Tab-separated table of C-alpha atoms in Angstrom:
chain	number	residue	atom	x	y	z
A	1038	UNK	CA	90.076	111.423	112.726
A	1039	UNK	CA	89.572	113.670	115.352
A	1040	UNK	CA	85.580	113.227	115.368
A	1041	UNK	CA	86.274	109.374	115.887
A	1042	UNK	CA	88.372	110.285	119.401
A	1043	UNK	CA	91.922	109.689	117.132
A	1044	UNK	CA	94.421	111.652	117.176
A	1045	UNK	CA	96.869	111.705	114.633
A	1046	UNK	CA	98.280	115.104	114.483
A	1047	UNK	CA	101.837	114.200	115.285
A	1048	UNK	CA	101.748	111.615	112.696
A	1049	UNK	CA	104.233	111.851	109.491
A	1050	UNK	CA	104.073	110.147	106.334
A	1051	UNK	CA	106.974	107.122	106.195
A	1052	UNK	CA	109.020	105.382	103.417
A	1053	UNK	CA	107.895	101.984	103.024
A	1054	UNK	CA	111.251	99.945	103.125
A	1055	UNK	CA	111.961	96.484	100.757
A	1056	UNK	CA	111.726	95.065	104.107
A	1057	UNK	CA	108.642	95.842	105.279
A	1058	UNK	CA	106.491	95.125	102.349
A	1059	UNK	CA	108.807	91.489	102.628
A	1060	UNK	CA	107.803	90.851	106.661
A	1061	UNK	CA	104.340	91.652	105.830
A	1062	UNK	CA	101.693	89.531	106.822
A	1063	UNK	CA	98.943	91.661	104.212
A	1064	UNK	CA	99.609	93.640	101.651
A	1065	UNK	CA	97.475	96.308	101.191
A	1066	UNK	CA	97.061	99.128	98.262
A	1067	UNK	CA	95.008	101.991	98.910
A	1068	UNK	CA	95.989	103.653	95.587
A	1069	UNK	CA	99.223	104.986	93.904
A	1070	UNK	CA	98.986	108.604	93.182
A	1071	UNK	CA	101.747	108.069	90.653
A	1072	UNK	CA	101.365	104.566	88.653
A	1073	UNK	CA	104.701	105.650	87.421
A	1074	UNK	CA	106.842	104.601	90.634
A	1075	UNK	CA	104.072	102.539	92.386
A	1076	UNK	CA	106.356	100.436	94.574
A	1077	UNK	CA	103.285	98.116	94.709
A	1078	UNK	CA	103.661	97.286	90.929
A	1079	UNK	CA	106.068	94.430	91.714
A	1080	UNK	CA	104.293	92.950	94.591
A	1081	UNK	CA	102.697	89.560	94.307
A	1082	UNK	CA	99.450	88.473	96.888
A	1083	UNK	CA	98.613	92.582	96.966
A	1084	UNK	CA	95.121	93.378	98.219
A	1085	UNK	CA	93.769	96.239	96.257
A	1086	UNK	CA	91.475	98.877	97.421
A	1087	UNK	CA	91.833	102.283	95.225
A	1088	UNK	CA	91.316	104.208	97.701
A	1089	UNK	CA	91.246	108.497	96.188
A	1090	UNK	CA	93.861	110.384	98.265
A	1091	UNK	CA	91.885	112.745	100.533
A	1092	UNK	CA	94.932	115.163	99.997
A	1093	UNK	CA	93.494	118.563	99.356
A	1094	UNK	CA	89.970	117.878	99.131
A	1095	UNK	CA	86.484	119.517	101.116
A	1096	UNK	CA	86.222	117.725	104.300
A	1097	UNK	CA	83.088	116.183	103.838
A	1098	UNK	CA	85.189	114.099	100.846
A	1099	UNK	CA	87.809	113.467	103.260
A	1100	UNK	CA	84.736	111.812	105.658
A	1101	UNK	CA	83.881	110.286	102.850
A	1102	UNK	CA	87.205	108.499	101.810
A	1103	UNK	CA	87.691	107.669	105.767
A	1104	UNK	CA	84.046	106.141	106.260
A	1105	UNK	CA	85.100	103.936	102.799
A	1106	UNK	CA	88.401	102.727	104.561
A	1107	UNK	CA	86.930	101.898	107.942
């Protein structure tokens, strides 16, 4: 993110509440690692996308995954 001027390094990964997928406008699913506990599984009017988790892989994959969600 850093080559598109964003910076994200003090960023954390959140717990999406009941709530907020409720008082959302969109919902959006970029993927469920785990299809197992997908909390996205019981959502109705859910926008999938699939998107691979860029967790762990070469950078130029991670480019890759972030030029896809842009």
């Amino acid at each position: 993110m850093r080559e598109y001027s964003i910076d994200i390094s003090k960023q954390r990964p959140k717990i999406i509440t009941e709530d907020m997928i409720i008082s959302a406008d969109i919902r959006v699913n970029m993927g469920c690692m785990d299809r197992g506990s997908c909390p996205t599984l019981f959502i109705h009017n859910l926008i999938e996308w699939g998107i691979e988790d860029p967790k762990g892989k070469p950078i130029e994959k991670v480019r890759e995954i972030r030029d896809n969600i842009e």
